[in-house]
CSV table of C-alpha atoms in Angstrom, one decimal:
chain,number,residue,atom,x,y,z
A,152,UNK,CA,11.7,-110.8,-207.7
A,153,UNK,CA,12.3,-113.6,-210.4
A,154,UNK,CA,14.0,-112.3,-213.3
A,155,UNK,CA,13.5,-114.6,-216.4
A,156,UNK,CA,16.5,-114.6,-219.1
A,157,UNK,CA,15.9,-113.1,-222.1
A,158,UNK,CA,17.6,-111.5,-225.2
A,159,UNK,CA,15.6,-108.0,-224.0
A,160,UNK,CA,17.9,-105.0,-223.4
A,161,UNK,CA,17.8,-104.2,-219.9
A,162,UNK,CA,17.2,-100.5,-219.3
A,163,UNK,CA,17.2,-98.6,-216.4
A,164,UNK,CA,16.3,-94.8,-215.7
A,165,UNK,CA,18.1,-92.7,-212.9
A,166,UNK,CA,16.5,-89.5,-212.3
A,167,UNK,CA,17.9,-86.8,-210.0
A,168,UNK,CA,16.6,-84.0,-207.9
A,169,UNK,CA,15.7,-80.7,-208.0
A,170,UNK,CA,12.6,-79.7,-206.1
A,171,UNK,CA,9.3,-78.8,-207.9
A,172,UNK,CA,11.4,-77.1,-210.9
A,173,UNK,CA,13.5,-80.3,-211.1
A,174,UNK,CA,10.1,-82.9,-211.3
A,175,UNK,CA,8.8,-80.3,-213.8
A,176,UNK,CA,12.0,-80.7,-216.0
A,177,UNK,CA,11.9,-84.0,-215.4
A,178,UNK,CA,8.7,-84.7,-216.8
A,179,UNK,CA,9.3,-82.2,-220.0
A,180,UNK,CA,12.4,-84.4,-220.7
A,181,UNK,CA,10.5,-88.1,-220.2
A,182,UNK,CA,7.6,-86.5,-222.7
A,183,UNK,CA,10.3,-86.0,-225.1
A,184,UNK,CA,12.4,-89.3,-225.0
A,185,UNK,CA,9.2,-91.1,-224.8
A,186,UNK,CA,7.8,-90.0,-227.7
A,187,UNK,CA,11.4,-89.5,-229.4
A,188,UNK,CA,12.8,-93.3,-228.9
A,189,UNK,CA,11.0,-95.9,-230.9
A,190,UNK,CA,11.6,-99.1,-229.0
A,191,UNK,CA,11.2,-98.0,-225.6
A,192,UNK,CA,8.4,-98.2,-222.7
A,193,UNK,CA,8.8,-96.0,-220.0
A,194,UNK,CA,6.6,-97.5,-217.9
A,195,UNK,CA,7.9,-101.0,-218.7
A,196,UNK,CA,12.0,-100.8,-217.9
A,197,UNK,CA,13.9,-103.0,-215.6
A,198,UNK,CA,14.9,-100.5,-212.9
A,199,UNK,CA,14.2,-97.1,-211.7
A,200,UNK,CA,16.2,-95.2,-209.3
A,201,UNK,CA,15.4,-91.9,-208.1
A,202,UNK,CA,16.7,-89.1,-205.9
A,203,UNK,CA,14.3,-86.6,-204.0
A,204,UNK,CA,12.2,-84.9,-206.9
A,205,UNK,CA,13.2,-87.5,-209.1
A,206,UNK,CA,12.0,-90.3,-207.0
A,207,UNK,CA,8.1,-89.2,-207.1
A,208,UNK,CA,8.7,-89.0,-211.2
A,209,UNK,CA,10.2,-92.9,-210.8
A,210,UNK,CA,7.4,-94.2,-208.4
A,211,UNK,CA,4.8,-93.3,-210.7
A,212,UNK,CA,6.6,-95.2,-213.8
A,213,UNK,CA,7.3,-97.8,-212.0
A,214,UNK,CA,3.8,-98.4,-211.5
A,215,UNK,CA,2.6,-97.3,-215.1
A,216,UNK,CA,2.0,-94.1,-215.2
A,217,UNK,CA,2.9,-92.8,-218.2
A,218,UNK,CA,5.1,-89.4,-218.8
A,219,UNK,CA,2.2,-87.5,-220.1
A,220,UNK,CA,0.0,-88.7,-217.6
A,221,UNK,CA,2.2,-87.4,-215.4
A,222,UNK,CA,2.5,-84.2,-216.9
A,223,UNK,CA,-1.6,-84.1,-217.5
A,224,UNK,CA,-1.5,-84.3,-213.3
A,225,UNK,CA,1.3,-82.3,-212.3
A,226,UNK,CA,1.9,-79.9,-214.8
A,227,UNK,CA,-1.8,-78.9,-215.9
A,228,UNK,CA,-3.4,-80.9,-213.3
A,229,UNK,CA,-6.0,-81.7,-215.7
A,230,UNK,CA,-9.7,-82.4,-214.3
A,231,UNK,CA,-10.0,-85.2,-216.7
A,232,UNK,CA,-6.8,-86.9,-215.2
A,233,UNK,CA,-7.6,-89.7,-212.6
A,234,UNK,CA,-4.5,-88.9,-210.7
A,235,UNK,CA,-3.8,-85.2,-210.1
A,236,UNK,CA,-0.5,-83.7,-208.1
A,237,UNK,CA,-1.5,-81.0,-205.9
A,238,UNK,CA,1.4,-78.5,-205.6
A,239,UNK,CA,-0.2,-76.7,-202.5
A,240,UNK,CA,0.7,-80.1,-201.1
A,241,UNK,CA,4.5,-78.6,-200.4
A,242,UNK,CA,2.9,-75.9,-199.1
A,243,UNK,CA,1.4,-76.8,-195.5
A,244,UNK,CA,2.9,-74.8,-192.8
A,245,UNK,CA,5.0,-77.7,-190.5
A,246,UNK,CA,2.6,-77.0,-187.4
A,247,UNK,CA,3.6,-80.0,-185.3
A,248,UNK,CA,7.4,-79.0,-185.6
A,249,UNK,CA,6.7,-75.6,-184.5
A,250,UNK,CA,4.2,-76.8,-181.8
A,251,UNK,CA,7.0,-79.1,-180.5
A,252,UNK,CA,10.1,-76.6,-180.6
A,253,UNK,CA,7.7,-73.9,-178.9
A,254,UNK,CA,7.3,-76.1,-176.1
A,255,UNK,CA,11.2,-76.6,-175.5
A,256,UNK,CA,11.5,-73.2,-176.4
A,257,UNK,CA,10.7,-71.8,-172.0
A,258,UNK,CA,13.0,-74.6,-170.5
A,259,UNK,CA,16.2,-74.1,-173.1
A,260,UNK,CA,16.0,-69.6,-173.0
A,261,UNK,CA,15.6,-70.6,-168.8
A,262,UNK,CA,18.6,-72.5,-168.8
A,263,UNK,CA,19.9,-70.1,-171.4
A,264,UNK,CA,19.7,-67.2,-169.0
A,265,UNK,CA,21.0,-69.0,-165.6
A,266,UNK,CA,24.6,-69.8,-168.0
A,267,UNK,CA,25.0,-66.1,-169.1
A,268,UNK,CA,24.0,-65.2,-165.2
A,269,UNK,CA,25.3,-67.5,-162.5
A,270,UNK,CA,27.0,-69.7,-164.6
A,271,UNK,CA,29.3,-66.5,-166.2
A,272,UNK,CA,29.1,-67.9,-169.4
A,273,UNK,CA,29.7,-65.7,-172.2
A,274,UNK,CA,26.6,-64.2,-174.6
A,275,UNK,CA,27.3,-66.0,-177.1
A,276,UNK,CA,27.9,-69.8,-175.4
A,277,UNK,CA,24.4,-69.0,-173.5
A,278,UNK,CA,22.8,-68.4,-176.7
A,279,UNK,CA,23.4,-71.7,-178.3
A,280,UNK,CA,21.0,-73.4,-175.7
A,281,UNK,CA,18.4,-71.7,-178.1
A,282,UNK,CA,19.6,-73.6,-181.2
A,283,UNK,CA,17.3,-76.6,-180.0
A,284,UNK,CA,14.0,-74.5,-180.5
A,285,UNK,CA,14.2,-73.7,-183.9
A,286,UNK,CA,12.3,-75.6,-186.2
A,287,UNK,CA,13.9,-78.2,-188.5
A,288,UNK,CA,12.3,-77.0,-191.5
A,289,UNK,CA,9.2,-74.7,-192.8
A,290,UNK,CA,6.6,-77.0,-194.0
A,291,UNK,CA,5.6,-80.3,-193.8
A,292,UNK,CA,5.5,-83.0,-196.3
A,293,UNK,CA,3.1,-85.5,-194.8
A,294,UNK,CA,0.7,-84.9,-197.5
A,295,UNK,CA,3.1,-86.4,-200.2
A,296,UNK,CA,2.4,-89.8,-198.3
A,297,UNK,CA,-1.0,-89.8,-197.6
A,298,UNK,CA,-1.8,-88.5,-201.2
A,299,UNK,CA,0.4,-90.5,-202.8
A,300,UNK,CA,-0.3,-93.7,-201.0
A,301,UNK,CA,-3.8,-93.0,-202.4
A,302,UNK,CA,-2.6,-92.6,-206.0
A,303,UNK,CA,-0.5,-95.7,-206.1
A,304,UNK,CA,-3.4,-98.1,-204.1
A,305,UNK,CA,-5.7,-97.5,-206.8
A,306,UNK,CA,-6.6,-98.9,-210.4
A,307,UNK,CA,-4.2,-101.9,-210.6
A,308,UNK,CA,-1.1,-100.1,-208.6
A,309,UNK,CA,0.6,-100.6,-205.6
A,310,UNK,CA,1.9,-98.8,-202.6
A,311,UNK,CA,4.2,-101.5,-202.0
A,312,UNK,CA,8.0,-102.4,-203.5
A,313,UNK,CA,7.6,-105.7,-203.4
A,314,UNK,CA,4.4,-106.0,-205.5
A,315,UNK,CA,5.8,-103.9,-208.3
A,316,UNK,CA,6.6,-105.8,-211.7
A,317,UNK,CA,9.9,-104.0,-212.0
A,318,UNK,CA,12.4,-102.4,-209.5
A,319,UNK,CA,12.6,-98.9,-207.7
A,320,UNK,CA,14.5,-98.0,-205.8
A,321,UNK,CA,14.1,-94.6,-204.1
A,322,UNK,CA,17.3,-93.5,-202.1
A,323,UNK,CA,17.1,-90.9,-199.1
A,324,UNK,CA,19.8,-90.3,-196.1
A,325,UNK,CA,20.1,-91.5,-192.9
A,326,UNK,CA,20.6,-88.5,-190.9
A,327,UNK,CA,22.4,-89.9,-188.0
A,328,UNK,CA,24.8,-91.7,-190.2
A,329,UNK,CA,25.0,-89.7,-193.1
A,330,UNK,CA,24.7,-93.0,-194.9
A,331,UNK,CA,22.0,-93.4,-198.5
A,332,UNK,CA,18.9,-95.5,-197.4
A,333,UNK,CA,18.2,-97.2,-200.8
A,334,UNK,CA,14.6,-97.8,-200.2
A,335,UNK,CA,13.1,-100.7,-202.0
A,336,UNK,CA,16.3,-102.7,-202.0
A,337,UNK,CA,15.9,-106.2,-199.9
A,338,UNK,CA,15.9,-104.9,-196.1
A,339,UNK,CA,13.7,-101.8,-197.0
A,340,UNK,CA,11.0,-102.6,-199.4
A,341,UNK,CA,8.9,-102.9,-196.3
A,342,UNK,CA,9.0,-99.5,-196.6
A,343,UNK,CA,5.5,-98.0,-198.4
A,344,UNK,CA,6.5,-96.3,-201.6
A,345,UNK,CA,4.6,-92.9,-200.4
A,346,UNK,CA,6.6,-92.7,-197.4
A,347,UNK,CA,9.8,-93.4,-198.9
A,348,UNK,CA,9.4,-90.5,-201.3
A,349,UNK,CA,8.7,-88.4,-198.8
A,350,UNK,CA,12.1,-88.9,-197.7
A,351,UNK,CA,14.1,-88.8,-200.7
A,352,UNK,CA,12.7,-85.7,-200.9
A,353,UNK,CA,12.8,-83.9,-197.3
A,354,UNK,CA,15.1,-81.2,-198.1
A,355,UNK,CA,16.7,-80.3,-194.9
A,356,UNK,CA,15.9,-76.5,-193.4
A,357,UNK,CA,12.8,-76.4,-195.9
A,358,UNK,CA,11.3,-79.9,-194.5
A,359,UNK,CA,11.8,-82.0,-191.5
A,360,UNK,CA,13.5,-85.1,-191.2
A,361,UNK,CA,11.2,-88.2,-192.1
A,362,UNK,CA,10.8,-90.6,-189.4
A,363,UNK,CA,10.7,-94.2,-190.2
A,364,UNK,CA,11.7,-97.5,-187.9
A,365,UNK,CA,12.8,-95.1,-185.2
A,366,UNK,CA,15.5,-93.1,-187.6
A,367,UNK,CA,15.2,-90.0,-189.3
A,368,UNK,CA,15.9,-89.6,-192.8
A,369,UNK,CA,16.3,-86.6,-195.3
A,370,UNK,CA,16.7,-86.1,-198.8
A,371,UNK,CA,19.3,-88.4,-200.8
A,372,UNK,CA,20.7,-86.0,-202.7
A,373,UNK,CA,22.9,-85.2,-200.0
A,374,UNK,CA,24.9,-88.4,-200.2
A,375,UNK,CA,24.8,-88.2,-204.5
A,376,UNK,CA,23.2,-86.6,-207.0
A,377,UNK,CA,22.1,-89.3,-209.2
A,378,UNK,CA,22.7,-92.9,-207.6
A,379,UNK,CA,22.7,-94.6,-210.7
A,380,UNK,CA,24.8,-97.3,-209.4
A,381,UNK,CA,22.4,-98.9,-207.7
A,382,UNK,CA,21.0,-100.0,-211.2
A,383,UNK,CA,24.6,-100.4,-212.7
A,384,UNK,CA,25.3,-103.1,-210.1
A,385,UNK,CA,22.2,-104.9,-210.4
A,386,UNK,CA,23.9,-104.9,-214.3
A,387,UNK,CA,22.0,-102.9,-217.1
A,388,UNK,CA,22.7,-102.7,-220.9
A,389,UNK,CA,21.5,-99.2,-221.5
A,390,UNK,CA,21.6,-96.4,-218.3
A,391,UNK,CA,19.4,-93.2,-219.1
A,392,UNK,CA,19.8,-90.3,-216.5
A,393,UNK,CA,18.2,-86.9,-216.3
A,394,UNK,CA,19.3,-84.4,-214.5
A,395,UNK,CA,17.4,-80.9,-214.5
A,396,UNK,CA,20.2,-79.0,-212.4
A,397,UNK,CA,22.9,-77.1,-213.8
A,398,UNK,CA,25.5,-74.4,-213.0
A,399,UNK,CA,24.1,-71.4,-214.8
A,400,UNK,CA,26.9,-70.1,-217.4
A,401,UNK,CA,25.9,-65.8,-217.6
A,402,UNK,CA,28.9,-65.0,-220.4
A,403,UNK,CA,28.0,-62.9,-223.1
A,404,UNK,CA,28.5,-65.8,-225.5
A,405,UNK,CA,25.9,-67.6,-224.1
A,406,UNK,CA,23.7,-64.3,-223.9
A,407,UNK,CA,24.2,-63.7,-227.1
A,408,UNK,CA,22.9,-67.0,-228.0
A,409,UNK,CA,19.7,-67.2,-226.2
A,410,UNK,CA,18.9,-63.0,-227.4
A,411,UNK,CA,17.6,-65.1,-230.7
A,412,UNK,CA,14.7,-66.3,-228.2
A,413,UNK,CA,11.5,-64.9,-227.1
A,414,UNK,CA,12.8,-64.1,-223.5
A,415,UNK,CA,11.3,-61.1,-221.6
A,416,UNK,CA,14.3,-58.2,-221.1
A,417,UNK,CA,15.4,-59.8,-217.3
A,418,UNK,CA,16.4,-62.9,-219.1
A,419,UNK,CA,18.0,-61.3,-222.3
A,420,UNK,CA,20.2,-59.4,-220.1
A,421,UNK,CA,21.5,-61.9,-217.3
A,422,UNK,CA,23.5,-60.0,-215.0
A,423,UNK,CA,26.4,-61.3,-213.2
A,424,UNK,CA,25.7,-64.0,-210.7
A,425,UNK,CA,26.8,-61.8,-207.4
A,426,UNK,CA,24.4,-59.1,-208.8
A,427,UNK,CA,21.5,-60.9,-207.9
A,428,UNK,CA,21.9,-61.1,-204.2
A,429,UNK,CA,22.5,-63.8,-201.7
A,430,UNK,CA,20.1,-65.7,-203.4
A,431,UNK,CA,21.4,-65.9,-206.7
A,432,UNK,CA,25.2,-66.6,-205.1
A,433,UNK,CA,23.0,-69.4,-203.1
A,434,UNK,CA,21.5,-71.2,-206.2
A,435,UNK,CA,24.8,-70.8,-208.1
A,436,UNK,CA,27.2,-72.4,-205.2
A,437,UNK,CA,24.3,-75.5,-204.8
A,438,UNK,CA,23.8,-76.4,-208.5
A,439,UNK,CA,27.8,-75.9,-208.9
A,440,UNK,CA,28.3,-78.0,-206.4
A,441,UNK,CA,26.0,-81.2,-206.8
A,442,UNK,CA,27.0,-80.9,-210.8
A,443,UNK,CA,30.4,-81.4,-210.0
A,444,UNK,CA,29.5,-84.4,-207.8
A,445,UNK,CA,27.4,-86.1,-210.3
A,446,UNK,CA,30.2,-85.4,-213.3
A,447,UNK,CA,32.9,-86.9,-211.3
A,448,UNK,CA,29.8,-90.0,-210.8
A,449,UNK,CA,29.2,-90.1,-214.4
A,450,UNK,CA,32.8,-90.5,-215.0
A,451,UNK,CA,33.0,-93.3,-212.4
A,452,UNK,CA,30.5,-95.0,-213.9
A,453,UNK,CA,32.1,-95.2,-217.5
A,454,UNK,CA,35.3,-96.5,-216.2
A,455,UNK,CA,33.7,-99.2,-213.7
A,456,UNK,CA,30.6,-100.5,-216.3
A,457,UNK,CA,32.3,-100.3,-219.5
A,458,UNK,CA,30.0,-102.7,-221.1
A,459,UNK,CA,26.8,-100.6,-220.0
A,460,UNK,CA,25.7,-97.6,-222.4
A,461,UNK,CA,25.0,-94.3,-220.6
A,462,UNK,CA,23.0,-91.0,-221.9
A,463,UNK,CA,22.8,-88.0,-219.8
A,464,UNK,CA,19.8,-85.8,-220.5
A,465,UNK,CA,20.7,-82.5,-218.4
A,466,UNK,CA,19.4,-78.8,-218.8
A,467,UNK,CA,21.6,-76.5,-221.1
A,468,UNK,CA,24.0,-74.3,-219.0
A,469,UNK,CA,23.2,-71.6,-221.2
A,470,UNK,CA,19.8,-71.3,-220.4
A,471,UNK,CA,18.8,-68.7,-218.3
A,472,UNK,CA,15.4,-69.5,-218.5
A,473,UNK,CA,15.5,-72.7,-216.2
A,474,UNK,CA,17.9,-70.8,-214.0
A,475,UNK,CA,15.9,-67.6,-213.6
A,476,UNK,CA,12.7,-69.8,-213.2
A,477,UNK,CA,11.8,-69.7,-209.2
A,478,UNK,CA,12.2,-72.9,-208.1
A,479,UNK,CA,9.1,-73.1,-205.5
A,480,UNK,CA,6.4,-71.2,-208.4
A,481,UNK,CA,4.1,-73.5,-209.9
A,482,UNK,CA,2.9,-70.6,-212.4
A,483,UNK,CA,5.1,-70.9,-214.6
A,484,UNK,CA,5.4,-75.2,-214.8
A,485,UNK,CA,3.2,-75.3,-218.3
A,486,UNK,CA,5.6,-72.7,-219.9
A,487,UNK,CA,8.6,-75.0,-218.3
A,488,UNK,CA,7.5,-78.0,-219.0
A,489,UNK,CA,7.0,-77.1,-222.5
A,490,UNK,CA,10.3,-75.4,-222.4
A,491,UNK,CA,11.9,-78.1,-221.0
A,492,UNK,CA,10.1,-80.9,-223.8
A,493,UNK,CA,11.7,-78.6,-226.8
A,494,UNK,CA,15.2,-78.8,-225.2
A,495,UNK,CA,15.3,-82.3,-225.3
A,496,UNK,CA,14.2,-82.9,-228.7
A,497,UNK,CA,16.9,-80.0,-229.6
A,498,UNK,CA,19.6,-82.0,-227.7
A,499,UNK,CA,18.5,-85.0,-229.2
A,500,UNK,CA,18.7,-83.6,-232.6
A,501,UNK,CA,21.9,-82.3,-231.9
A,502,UNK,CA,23.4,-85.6,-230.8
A,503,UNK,CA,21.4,-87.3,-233.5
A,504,UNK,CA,24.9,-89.5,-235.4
A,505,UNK,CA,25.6,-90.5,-231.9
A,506,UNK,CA,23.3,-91.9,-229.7
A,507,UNK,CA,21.3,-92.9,-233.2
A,508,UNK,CA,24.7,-95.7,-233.3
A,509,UNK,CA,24.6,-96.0,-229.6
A,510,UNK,CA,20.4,-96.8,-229.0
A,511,UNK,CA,20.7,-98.8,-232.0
A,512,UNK,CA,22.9,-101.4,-230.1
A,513,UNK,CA,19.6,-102.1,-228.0
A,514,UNK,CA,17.0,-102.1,-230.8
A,515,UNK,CA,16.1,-98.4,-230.0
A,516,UNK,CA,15.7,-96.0,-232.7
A,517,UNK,CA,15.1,-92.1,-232.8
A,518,UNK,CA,12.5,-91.1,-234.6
A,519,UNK,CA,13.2,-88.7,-237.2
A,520,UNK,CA,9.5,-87.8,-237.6
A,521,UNK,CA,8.9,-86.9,-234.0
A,522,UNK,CA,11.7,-84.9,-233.7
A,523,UNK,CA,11.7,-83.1,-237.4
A,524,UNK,CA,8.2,-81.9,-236.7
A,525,UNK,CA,8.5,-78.3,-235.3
A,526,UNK,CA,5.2,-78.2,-234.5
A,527,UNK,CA,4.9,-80.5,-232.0
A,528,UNK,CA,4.2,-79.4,-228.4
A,529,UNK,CA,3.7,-80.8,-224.8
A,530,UNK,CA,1.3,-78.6,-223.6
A,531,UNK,CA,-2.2,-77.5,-225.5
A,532,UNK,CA,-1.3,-73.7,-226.9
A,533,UNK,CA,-4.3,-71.7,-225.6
A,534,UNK,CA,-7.0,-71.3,-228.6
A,535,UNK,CA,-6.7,-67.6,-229.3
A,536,UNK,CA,-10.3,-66.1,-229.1
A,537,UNK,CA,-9.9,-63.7,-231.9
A,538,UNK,CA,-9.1,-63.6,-235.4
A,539,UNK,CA,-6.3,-61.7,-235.3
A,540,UNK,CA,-5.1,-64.2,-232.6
A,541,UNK,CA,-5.5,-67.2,-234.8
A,542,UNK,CA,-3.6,-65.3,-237.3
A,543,UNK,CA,-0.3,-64.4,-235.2
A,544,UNK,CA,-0.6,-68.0,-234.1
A,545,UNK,CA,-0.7,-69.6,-237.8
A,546,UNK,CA,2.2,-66.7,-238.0
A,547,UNK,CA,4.0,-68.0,-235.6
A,548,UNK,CA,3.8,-71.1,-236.7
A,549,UNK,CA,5.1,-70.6,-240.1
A,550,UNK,CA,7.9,-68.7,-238.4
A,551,UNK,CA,9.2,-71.8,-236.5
A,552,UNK,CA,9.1,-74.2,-239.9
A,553,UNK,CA,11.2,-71.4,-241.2
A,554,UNK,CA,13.6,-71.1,-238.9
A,555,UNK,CA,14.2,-74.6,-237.9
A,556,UNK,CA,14.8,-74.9,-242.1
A,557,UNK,CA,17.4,-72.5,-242.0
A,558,UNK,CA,19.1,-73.5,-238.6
A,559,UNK,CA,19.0,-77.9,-239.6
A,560,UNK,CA,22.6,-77.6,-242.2
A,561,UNK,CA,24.3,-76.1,-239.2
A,562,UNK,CA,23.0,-78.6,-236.7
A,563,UNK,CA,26.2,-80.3,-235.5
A,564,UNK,CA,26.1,-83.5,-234.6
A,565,UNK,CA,27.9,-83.5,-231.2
A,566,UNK,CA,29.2,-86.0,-229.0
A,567,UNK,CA,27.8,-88.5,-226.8
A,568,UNK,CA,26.3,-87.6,-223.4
């Protein structure tokens, strides 16, 4: 790809992963910058890099597809859309991986049984012939490349890297080396776009490993969490992440905080972590741990790119609604996305002073307007049928002018991201 020289900021987006609850973050967060930051295309920046979740959300920029068309398809999956996201695409039952473990499964429990019997081979060592017949994950992601590959091949788009007008770059892992696949880059944008999304995002134990050339590859978050340096090196003047996953903070501060909210009683009173079972301890220990990663990365990057600008756009660690969300429901993605959409323009209120001085370097401006207007909305409130319903909603609405009046003098204005 020819790059021409021009005086242009060069911009590049790095979006992480984080399963369907990560994607519908994602796309809350893009609504929000994109309407929020007056000098600035989403579907027209230099580079795109994304990470499992993330990397579907980048492939569909990359080829113009704007963040509330995106939401219109995978949020409401709007019959008027031309492009919708099928979430019960996630959901097919891997039948060929269990078809071809059951087979193995006679041979392996024969042998098995001849090493705890002649062999006099403890319980124990016997059963670890078994380990071969499980399944390497629960469903199957094939649909994520056929359907895709049927989005991005029609009305102007591509399936393919090389035809894009921008870069993407979509990183997975090779699971035999442990080493990041950075898809689209020169030696694998032969690679179709569909398939190498369905890679980036083949969570191991929940999806199988991706096979492609003859290797297997899984998701890339489990090399990093972002990968932003793929567009750092290619040398960018302004680096916007996102980054929907968070360590979950339960304190009573932060409890007290979010009781001002309209949370249903679970979420006003967050136990402690260990309280909510093996699952809970499970979601905590991940998020901790790929959060930690990707803040000792975004530390890395200042130091080594000192000349690039880069915003972090991440969920609060306060918010228990994000963390109490379940992570596989697509019933609740409206009232997420939506949730997700005000939490941006809040942080970017918040943080107004700064990045207002740091955007402005780049000919980007915030726009006051957009983000002043408490009645603004990513997803269509529900018309209330009665009169009493379009009164509590006119209610409700003078009720959030009010108290984002009251709560503007104490707005601080932070620090950068």
């Amino acid at each position: 790809m020819t790059r021409q020289k021009s005086n242009k900021p060069r911009i590049a987006l790095a979006l992480a992963g984080g399963g369907p609850l990560g994607a519908i973050y994602e796309i809350g967060a893009l609504c929000a910058l994109d309407e929020s930051l007056k000098g600035v295309d989403f579907t027209k920046l230099d580079h795109y890099v994304g990470v499992s979740a993330g990397g579907f959300i980048a492939a569909g920029l990359a080829n113009g597809i704007t963040p509330r068309a995106l939401c219109a398809s995978f949020i409401e999956n709007d019959d008027g859309a031309s492009d919708v996201f099928d979430p019960s695409w996630l959901l097919v039952p891997a039948y060929s991986e269990f078809a071809r473990r059951a087979i193995m499964f006679p041979g392996l429990a024969a042998s098995a049984l001849w090493r705890a019997t002649v062999g006099r081979r403890t319980l124990t060592h016997s059963l670890e012939r078994l380990g071969k017949s499980l399944p390497t994950g629960i469903f199957s992601n094939d649909l994520v490349d056929t359907r895709l590959a049927e989005l991005f091949s029609r009305n102007g788009r591509t399936n393919d890297f090389r035809k894009l007008k921008t870069r993407l770059t979509l990183v997975a892992t090779n699971l035999d080396t442990g080493d990041a696949a950075p898809f689209g880059r020169p030696g694998w944008d032969h690679i179709t776009i569909s398939k190498a999304v369905q890679a980036s995002s083949a969570l191991p134990g929940l999806f199988p490993p991706v096979e492609i050339d003859d290797q297997y590859f899984v998701d890339g978050a489990l090399k990093k969490t972002m990968h932003a340096s793929v567009a750092l090196d290619d040398g960018v003047d302004l680096m916007l992440c996102v980054n929907p996953l968070v360590p979950f903070n339960s304190t009573k501060a932060a409890n007290a905080r979010v009781m001002q909210r309209g949370l249903t009683q679970e979420q006003r009173a967050i136990p402690r972590i260990a309280d909510g079972g093996l699952p809970a301890v499970l979601s905590q220990t991940f998020r901790s741990m790929i959060h930690s990663r990707m803040e000792l990365g975004m530390k890395h990057y200042e130091r080594a790119y000192p000349h690039t600008d880069i915003v972090l756009v991440e969920a609060d660690h306060r918010d228990p609604e994000l963390y109490l969300a379940n992570t596989f429901s697509y019933s609740q993605r409206r009232q997420l996305a939506e949730h997700a959409y005000q939490q941006t323009r809040a942080l970017l209120r918040s943080r107004r002073t700064t990045l207002s001085a740091k955007f402005a370097r780049h000919g980007i401006e915030l726009d006051a307007e957009v983000l002043d207007d408490p009645r603004r909305h990513l997803v269509a409130r529900r018309a209330p049928p009665t009169r009493i319903g379009r009164a509590i909603v006119s209610l409700q609405e003078a009720m959030d002018d009010l108290g984002y009046a009251i709560a503007q003098p104490a707005t601080p204005t932070a620090t950068a991201a």
